[in-house]
GROMACS .gro file of C-alpha atoms in nm:
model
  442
    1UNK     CA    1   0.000   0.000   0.000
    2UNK     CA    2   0.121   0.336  -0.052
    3UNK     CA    3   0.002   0.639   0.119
    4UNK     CA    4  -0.042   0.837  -0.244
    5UNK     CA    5  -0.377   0.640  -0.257
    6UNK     CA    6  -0.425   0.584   0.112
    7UNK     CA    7  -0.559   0.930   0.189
    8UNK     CA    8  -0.815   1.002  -0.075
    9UNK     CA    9  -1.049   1.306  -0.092
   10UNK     CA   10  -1.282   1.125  -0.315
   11UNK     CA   11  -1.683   1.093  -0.110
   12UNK     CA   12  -1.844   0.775  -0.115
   13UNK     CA   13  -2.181   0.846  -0.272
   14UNK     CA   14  -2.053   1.161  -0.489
   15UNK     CA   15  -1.789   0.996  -0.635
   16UNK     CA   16  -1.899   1.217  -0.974
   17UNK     CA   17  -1.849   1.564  -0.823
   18UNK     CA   18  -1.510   1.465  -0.709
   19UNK     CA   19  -1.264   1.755  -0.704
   20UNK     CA   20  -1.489   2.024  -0.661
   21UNK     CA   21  -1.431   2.249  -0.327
   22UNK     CA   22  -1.691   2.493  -0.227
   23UNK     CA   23  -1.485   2.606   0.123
   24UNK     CA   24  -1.151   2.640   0.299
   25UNK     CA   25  -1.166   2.318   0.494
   26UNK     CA   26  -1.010   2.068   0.436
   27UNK     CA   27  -1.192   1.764   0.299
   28UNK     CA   28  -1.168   1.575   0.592
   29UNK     CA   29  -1.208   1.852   0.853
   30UNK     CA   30  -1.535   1.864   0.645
   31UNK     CA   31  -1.597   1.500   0.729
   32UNK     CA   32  -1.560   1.609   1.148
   33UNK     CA   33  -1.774   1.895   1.082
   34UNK     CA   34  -2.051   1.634   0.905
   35UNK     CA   35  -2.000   1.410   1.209
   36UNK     CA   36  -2.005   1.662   1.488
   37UNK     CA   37  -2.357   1.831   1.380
   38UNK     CA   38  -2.591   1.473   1.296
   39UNK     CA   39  -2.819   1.303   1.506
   40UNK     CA   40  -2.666   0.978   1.577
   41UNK     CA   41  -2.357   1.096   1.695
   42UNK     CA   42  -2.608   1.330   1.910
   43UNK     CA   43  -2.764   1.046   2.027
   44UNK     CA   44  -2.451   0.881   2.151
   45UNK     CA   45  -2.473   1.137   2.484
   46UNK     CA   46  -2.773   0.935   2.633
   47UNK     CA   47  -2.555   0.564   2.524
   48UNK     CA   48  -2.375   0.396   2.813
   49UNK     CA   49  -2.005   0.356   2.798
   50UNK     CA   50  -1.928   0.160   3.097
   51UNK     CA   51  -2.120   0.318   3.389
   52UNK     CA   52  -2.448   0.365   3.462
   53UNK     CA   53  -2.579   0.727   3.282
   54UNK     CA   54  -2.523   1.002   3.583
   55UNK     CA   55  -2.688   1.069   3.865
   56UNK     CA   56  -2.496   1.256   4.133
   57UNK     CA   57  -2.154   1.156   3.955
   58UNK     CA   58  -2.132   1.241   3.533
   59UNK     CA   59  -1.928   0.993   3.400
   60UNK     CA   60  -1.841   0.918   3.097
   61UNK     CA   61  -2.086   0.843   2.830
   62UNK     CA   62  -2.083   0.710   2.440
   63UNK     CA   63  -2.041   1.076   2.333
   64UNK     CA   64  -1.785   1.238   2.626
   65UNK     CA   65  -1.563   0.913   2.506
   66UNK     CA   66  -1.596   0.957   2.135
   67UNK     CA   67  -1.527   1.302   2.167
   68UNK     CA   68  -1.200   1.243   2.413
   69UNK     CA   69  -1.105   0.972   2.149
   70UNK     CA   70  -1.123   1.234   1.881
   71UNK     CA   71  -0.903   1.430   2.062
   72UNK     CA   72  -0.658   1.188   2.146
   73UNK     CA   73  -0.644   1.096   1.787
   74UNK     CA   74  -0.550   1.403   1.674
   75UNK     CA   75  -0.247   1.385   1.862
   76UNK     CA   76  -0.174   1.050   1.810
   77UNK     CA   77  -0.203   1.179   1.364
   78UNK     CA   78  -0.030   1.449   1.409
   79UNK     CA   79   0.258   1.313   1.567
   80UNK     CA   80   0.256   1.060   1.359
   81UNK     CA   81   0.229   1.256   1.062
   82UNK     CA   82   0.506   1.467   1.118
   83UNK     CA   83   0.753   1.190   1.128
   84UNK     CA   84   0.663   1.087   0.796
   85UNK     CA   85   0.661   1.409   0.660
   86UNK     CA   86   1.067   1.418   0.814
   87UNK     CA   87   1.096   1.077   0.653
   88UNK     CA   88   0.949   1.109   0.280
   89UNK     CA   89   0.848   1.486   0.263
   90UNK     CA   90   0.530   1.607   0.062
   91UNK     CA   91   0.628   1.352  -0.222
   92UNK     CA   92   0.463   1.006  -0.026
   93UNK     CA   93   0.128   1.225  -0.029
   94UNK     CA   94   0.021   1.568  -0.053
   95UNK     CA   95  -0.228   1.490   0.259
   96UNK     CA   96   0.006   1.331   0.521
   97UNK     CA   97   0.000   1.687   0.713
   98UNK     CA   98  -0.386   1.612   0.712
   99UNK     CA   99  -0.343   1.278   0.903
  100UNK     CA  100  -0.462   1.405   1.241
  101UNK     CA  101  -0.803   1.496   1.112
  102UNK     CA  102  -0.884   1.232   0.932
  103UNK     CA  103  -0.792   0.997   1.230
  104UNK     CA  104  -0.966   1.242   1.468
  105UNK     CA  105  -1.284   1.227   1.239
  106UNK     CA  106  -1.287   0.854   1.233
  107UNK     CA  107  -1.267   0.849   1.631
  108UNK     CA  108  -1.586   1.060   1.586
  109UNK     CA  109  -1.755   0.749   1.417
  110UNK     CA  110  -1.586   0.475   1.579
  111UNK     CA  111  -1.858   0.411   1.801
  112UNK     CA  112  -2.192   0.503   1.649
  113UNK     CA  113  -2.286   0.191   1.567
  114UNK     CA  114  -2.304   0.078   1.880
  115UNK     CA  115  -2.651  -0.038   2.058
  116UNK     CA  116  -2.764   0.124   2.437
  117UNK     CA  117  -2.641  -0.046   2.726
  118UNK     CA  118  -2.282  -0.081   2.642
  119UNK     CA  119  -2.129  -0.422   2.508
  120UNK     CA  120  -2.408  -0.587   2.645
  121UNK     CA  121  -2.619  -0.423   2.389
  122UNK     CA  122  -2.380  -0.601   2.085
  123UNK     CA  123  -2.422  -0.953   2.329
  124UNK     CA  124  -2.789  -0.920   2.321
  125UNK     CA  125  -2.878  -0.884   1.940
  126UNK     CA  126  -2.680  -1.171   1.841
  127UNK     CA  127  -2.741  -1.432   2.169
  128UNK     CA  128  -3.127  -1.355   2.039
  129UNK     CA  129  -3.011  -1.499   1.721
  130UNK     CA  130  -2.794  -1.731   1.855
  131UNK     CA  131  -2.960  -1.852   2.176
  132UNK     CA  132  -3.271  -1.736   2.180
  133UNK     CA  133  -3.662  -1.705   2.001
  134UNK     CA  134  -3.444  -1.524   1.698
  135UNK     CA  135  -3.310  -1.917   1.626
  136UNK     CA  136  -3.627  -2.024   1.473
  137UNK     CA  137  -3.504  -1.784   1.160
  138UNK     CA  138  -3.219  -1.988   1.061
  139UNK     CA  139  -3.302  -2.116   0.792
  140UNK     CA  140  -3.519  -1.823   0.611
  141UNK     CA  141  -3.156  -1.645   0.498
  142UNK     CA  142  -2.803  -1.719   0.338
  143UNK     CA  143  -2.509  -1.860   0.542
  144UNK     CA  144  -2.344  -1.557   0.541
  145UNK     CA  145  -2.671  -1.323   0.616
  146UNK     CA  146  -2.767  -1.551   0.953
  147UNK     CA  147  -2.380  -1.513   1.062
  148UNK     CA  148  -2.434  -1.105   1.037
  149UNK     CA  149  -2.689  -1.120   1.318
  150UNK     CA  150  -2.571  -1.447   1.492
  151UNK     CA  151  -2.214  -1.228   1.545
  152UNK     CA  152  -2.380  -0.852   1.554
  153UNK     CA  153  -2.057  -0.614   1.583
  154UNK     CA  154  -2.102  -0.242   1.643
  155UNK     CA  155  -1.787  -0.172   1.416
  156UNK     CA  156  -1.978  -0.330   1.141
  157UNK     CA  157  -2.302  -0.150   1.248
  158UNK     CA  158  -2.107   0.193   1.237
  159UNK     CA  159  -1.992   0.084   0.879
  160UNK     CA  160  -2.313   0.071   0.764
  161UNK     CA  161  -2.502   0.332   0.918
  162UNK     CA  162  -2.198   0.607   0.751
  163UNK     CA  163  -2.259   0.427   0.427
  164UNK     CA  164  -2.601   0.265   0.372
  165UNK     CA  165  -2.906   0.449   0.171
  166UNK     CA  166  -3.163   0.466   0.436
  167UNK     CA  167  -3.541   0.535   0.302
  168UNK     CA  168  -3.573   0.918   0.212
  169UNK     CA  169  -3.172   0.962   0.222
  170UNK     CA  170  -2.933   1.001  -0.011
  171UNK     CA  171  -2.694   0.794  -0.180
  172UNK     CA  172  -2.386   0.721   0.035
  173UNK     CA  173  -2.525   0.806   0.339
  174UNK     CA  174  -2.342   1.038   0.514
  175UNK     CA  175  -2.061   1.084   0.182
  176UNK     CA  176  -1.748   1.058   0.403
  177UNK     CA  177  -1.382   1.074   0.261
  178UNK     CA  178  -1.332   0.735   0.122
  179UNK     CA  179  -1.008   0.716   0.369
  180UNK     CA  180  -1.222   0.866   0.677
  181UNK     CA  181  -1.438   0.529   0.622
  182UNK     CA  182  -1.149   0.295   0.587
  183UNK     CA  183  -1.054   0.382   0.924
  184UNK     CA  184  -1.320   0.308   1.121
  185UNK     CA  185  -1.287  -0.059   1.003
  186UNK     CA  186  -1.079  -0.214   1.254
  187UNK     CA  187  -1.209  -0.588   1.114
  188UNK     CA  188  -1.170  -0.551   0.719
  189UNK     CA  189  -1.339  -0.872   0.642
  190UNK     CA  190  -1.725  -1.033   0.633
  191UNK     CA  191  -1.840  -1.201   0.884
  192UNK     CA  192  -1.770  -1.579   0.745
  193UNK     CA  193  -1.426  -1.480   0.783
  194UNK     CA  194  -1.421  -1.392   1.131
  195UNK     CA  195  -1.247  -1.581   1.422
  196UNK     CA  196  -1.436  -1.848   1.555
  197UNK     CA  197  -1.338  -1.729   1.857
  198UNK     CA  198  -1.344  -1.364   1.888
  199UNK     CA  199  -1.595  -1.349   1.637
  200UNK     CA  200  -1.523  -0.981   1.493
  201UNK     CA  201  -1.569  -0.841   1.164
  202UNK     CA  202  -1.608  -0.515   1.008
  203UNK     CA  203  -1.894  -0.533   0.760
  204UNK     CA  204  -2.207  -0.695   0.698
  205UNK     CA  205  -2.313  -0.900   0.375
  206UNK     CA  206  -2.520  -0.631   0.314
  207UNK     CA  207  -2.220  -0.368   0.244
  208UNK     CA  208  -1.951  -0.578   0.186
  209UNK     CA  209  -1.955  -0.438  -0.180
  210UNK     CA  210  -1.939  -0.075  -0.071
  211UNK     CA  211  -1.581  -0.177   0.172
  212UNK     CA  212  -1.448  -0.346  -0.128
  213UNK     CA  213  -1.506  -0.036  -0.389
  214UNK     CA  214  -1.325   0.172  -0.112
  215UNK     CA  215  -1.054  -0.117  -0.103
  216UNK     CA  216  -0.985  -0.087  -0.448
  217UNK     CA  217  -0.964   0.266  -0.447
  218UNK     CA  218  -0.758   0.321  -0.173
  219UNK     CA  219  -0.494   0.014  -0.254
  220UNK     CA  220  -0.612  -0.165   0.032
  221UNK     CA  221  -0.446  -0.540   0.021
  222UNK     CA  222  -0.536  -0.874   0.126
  223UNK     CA  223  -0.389  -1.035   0.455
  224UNK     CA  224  -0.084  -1.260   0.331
  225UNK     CA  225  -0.236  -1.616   0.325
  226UNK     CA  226  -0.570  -1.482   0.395
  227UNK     CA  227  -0.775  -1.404   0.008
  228UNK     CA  228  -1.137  -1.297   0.172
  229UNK     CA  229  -0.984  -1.094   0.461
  230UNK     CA  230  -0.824  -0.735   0.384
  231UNK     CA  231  -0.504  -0.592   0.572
  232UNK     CA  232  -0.606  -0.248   0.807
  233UNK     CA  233  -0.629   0.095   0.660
  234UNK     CA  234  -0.348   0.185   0.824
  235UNK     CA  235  -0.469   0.465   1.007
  236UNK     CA  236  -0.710   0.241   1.179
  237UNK     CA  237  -0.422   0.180   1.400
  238UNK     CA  238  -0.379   0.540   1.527
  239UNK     CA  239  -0.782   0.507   1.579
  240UNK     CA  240  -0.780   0.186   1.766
  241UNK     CA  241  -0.444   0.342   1.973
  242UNK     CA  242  -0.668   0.652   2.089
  243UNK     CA  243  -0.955   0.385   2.183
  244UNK     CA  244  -0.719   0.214   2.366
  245UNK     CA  245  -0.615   0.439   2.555
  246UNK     CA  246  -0.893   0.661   2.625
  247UNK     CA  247  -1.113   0.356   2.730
  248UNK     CA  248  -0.852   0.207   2.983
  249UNK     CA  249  -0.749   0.586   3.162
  250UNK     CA  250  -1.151   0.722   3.155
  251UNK     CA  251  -1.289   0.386   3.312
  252UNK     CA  252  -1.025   0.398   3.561
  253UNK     CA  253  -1.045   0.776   3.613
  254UNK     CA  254  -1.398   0.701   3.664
  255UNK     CA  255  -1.402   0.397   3.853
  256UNK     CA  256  -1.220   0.667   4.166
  257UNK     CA  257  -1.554   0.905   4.145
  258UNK     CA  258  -1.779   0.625   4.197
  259UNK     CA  259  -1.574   0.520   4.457
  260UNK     CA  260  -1.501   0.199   4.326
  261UNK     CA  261  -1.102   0.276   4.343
  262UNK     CA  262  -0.952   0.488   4.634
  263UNK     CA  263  -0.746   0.819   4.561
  264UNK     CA  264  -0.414   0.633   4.660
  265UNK     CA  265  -0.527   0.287   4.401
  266UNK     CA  266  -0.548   0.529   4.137
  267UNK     CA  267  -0.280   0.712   4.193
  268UNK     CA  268  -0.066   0.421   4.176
  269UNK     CA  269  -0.188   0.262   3.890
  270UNK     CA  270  -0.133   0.596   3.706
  271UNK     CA  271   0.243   0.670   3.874
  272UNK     CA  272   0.333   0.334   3.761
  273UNK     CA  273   0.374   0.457   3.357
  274UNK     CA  274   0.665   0.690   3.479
  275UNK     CA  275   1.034   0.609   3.499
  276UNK     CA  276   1.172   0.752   3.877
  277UNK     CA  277   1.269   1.118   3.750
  278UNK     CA  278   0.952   1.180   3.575
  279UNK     CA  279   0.738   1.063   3.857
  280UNK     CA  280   0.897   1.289   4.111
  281UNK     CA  281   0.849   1.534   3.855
  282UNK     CA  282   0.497   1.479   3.882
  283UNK     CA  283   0.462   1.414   4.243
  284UNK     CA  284   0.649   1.756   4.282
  285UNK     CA  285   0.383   1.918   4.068
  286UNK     CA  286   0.072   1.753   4.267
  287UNK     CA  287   0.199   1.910   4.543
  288UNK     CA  288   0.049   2.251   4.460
  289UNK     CA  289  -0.340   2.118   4.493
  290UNK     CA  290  -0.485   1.961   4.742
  291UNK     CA  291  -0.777   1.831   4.504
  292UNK     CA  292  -0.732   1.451   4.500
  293UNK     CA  293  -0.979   1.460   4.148
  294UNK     CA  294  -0.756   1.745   4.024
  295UNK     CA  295  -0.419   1.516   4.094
  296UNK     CA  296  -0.542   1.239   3.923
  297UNK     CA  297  -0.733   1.408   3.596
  298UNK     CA  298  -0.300   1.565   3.623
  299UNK     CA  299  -0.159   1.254   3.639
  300UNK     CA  300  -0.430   1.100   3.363
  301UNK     CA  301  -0.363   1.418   3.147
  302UNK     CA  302   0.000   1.274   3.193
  303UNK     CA  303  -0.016   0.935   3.119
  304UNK     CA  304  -0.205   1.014   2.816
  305UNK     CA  305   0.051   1.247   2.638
  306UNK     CA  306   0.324   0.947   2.687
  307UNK     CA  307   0.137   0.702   2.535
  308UNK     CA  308   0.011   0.895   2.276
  309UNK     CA  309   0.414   0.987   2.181
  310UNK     CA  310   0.486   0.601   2.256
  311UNK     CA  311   0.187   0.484   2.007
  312UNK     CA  312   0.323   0.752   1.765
  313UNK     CA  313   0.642   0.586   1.756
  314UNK     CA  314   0.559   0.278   1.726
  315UNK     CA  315   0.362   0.336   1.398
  316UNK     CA  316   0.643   0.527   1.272
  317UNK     CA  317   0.887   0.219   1.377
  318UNK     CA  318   0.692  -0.008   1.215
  319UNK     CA  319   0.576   0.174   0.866
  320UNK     CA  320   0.721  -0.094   0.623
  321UNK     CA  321   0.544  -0.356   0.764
  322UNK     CA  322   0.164  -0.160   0.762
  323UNK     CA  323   0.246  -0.069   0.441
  324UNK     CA  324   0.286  -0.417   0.330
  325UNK     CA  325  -0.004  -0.561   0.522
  326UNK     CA  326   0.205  -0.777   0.747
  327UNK     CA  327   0.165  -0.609   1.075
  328UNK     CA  328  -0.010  -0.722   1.365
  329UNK     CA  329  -0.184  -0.732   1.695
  330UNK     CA  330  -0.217  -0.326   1.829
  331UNK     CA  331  -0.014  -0.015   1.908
  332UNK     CA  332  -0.074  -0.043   2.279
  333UNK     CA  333   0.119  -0.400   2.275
  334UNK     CA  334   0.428  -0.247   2.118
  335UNK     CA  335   0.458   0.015   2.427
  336UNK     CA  336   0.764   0.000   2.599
  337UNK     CA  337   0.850  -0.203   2.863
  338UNK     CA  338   0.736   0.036   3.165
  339UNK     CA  339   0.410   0.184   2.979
  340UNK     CA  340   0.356  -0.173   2.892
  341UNK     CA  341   0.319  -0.319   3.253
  342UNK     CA  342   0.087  -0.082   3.358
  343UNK     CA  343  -0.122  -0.041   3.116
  344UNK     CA  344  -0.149  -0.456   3.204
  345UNK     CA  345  -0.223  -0.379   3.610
  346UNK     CA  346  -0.465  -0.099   3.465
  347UNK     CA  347  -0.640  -0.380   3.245
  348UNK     CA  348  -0.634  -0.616   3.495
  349UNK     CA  349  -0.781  -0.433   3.812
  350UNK     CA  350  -1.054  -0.256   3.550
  351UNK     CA  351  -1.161  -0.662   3.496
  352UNK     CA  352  -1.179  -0.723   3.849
  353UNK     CA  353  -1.312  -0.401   3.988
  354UNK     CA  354  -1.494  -0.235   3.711
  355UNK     CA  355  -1.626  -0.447   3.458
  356UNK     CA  356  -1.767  -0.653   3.722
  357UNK     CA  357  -1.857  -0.438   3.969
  358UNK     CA  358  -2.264  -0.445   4.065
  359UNK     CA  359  -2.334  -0.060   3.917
  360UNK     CA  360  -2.163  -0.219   3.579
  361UNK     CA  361  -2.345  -0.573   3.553
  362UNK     CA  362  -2.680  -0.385   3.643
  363UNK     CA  363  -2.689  -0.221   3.357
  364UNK     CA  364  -2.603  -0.554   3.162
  365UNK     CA  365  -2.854  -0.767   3.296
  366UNK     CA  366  -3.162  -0.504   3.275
  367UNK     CA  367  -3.047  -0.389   2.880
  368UNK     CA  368  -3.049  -0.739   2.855
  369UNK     CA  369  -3.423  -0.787   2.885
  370UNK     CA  370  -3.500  -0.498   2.678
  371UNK     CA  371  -3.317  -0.551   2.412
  372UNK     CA  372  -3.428  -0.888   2.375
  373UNK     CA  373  -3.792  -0.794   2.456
  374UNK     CA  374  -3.779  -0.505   2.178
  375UNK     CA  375  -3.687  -0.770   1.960
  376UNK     CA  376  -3.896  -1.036   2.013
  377UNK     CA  377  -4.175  -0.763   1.903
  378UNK     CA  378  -3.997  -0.573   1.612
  379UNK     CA  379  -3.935  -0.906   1.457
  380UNK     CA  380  -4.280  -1.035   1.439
  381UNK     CA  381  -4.425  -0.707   1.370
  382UNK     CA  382  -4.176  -0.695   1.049
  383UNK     CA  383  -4.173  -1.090   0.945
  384UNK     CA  384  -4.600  -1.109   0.974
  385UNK     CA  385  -4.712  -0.697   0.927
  386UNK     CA  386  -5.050  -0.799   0.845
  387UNK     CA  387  -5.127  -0.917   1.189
  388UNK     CA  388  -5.342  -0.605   1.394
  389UNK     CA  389  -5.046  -0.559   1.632
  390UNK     CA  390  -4.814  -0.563   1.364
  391UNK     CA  391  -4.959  -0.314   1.163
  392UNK     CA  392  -4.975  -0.101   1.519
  393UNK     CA  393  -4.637  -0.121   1.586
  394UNK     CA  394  -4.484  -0.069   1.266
  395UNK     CA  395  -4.637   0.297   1.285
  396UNK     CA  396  -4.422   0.314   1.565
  397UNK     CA  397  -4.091   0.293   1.360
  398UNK     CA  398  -3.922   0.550   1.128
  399UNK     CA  399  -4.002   0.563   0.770
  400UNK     CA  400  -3.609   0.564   0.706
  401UNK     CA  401  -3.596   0.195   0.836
  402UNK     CA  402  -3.668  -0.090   0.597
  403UNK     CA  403  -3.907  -0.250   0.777
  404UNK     CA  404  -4.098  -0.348   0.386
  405UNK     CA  405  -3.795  -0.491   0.282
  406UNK     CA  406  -3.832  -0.802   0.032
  407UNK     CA  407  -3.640  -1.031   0.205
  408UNK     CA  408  -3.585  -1.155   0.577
  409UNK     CA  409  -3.265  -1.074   0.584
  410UNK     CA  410  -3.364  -0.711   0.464
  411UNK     CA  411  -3.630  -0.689   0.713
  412UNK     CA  412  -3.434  -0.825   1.000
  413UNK     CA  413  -3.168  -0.547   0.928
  414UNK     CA  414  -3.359  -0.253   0.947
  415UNK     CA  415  -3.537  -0.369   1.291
  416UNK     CA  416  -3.138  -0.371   1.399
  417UNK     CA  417  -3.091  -0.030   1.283
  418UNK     CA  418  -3.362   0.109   1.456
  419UNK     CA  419  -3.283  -0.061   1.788
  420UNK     CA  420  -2.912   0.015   1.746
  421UNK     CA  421  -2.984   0.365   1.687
  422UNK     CA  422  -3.190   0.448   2.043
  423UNK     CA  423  -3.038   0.596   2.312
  424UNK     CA  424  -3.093   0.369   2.652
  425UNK     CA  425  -3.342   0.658   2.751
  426UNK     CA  426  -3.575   0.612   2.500
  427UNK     CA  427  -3.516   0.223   2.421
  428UNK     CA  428  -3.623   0.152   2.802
  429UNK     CA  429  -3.935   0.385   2.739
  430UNK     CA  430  -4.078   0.190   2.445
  431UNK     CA  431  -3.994  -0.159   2.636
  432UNK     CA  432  -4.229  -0.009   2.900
  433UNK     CA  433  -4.482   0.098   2.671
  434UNK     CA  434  -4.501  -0.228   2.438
  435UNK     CA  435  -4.488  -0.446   2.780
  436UNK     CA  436  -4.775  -0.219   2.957
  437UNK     CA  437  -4.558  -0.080   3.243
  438UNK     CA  438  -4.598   0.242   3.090
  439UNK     CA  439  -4.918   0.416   2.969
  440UNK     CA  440  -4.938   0.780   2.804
  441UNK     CA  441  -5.106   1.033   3.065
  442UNK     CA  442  -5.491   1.056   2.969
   0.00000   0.00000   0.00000
């Protein structure tokens, strides 16, 4: 791959119009801009990230994270960007200097495919599929279409919502940069071709021919001794970096406001990244507050500025072989030694503390049941709509979703993009109102 064809300014969907500017942005600042101002990303304020959505506390949400990813991924671009502009000069690409924003835009999108409730959302779509009423379907769809909801992946999800011609829309969806979209994919393949065991993948059958039009554009290549699976846009690195480590020092940061961690655990865990000079440095420097949340958003503000140099220069280190498609695992596992070992005690008391701690499964267990209860009515509404409470229901859903689609597969797809889409707000009101808990005030 080489990065002449990497970073494209050509827009999926207005592929014709290509090479016409109408402002003094920059193509992909343009893509932010697009990002920043529609209503999924809006909607990703009222989507859990880890915790619970605020009471007393705020912590983070699906939209404070994507934003602090964004951020992060700027940083991470334009460091990166200026080493290869020492290395090759203006000749690799005329849009290496514009590396940081298209990685920052990406971070943007990263997540808005993702269902309410967290992870357990992306669980609960495909164990209905997999393990529960949704099994009965098997056999009504392709191989390849029953694997898409069997193994329902938000990365894929955010793939097509950015891309996909939703009723009333226009073509290309939201018309991002072609490179802006490769980088969101952090799984370049179909879902057939995922691990058995991991079971990730970055599009569904139903746009795998839109990934591999940007593919061939861009000079995206296969994985050596893998023909159906691509190798990363290599910017997707930068954007799974920021991820990385925006997830890791944000659930940690707070895990301490909830109380979960004390002010000297977290301190710790954060001190540990530094080398002996640079952590009396800092200790010298915490000194002048006696805010225990103000030392440790210092010491996070810290920790994130060395990774984001270490990440940098790692993807600078290892260039040739992300080039050439041979490159793997992540950024965060080439950090040096130090970094390395506790970013592993950070992952490893956020497992034991966090992830299962009772305000965390909670929320798992209770999107659980509506998830799966929204489903079990969507998809009889959409698979028999001439039934009464069909026909009642459907009214109920957007005219942008599929819901008349002529196949199952079709169908079944746009009752995921509607439930993917709502915020945990509004998908626990309409569980209450389809269930009866809830009734409008008369």
């Amino acid at each position: 791959m080489d990065w002449n064809r990497l970073l494209s300014t050509k827009r999926f969907g207005l592929e014709t119009l290509h090479g016409q500017r109408h402002d003094d942005r920059s193509e992909f600042q343009r893509d932010y801009d697009r990002l920043i101002f529609s209503a999924p990303f809006r909607r990703l304020q009222n989507k859990t990230q880890v915790f619970p959505l605020p009471g007393s506390v705020f912590v983070h949400n699906r939209l404070t994270h994507s934003l602090e990813v964004a951020c992060v991924g700027r940083s991470l671009g334009v460091n990166a960007a200026q080493s290869l502009l020492q290395r090759h000069g203006d000749a690799a690409s005329p849009f290496l200097g514009e590396i940081g924003s298209i990685v920052s835009a990406a971070c943007l999108a990263h997540d808005m495919g993702n269902p309410p409730f967290g992870h357990s959302g992306e669980k609960a779509i495909a164990t209905y599929f997999s393990e529960g009423a949704g099994q009965r379907l098997a056999g009504r769809m392709r191989p390849e279409e029953w694997r898409d909801l069997t193994c329902f992946e938000g990365n894929a999800n955010a793939f097509r919502l950015l891309t996909h011609r939703f009723n009333g829309r226009r073509e290309g969806g939201f018309v991002l940069t072609y490179s802006t979209l490769a980088s969101i994919v952090k799984y370049p393949y179909a879902s057939v071709h995922a691990d058995e065991k991991k079971q990730k993948f970055g599009f569904f059958t139903s746009e795998r021919e839109s990934y591999e039009r940007i593919a061939a554009e861009l000079g995206i290549v296969r994985q050596p001794g893998h023909a159906e699976r691509y190798a990363r846009h290599p910017l997707v690195y930068l954007v799974e970096a920021a991820d990385d480590i925006c997830y890791q020092l944000m659930d940690i940061e707070d895990a301490h406001k909830l109380r979960i961690l004390s002010g000297d655990e977290t301190k710790a865990l954060l001190l540990a990244f530094f080398d002996e000079p640079r952590r009396a440095r800092r200790l010298d420097t915490m000194r002048m507050v006696t805010d225990v949340n103000e030392q440790i958003a210092y010491l996070r503000s810290s920790v994130v500025g060395q990774l984001v140099d270490e990440c940098a220069r790692a993807f600078v280190e290892h260039e040739e072989e992300i080039l050439a498609g041979t490159f793997t695992g992540s950024l965060i596992k080439r950090l040096p030694e130090q970094s390395a070992a506790a970013y592993e005690a950070c992952s490893a008391l956020a497992f034991e503390k966090i992830y299962r701690s009772t305000e965390v499964l909670d929320v798992e267990l209770g999107g659980y049941k509506i998830i799966l209860t929204l489903l079990d009515h969507l998809v009889e509404a959409v698979l028999n709509p001439s039934k009464a409470y069909s026909k009642q229901l459907l009214m109920r859903i957007p005219q942008q979703y599929e819901t008349d689609a002529p196949t199952d597969y079709g169908r079944l797809m746009a009752v995921l993009d509607y439930v993917s889409g709502m915020t945990d707000v509004y998908a626990l009101d309409l569980y209450r109102k389809i269930t009866g808990m809830s009734m409008p005030s008369l």
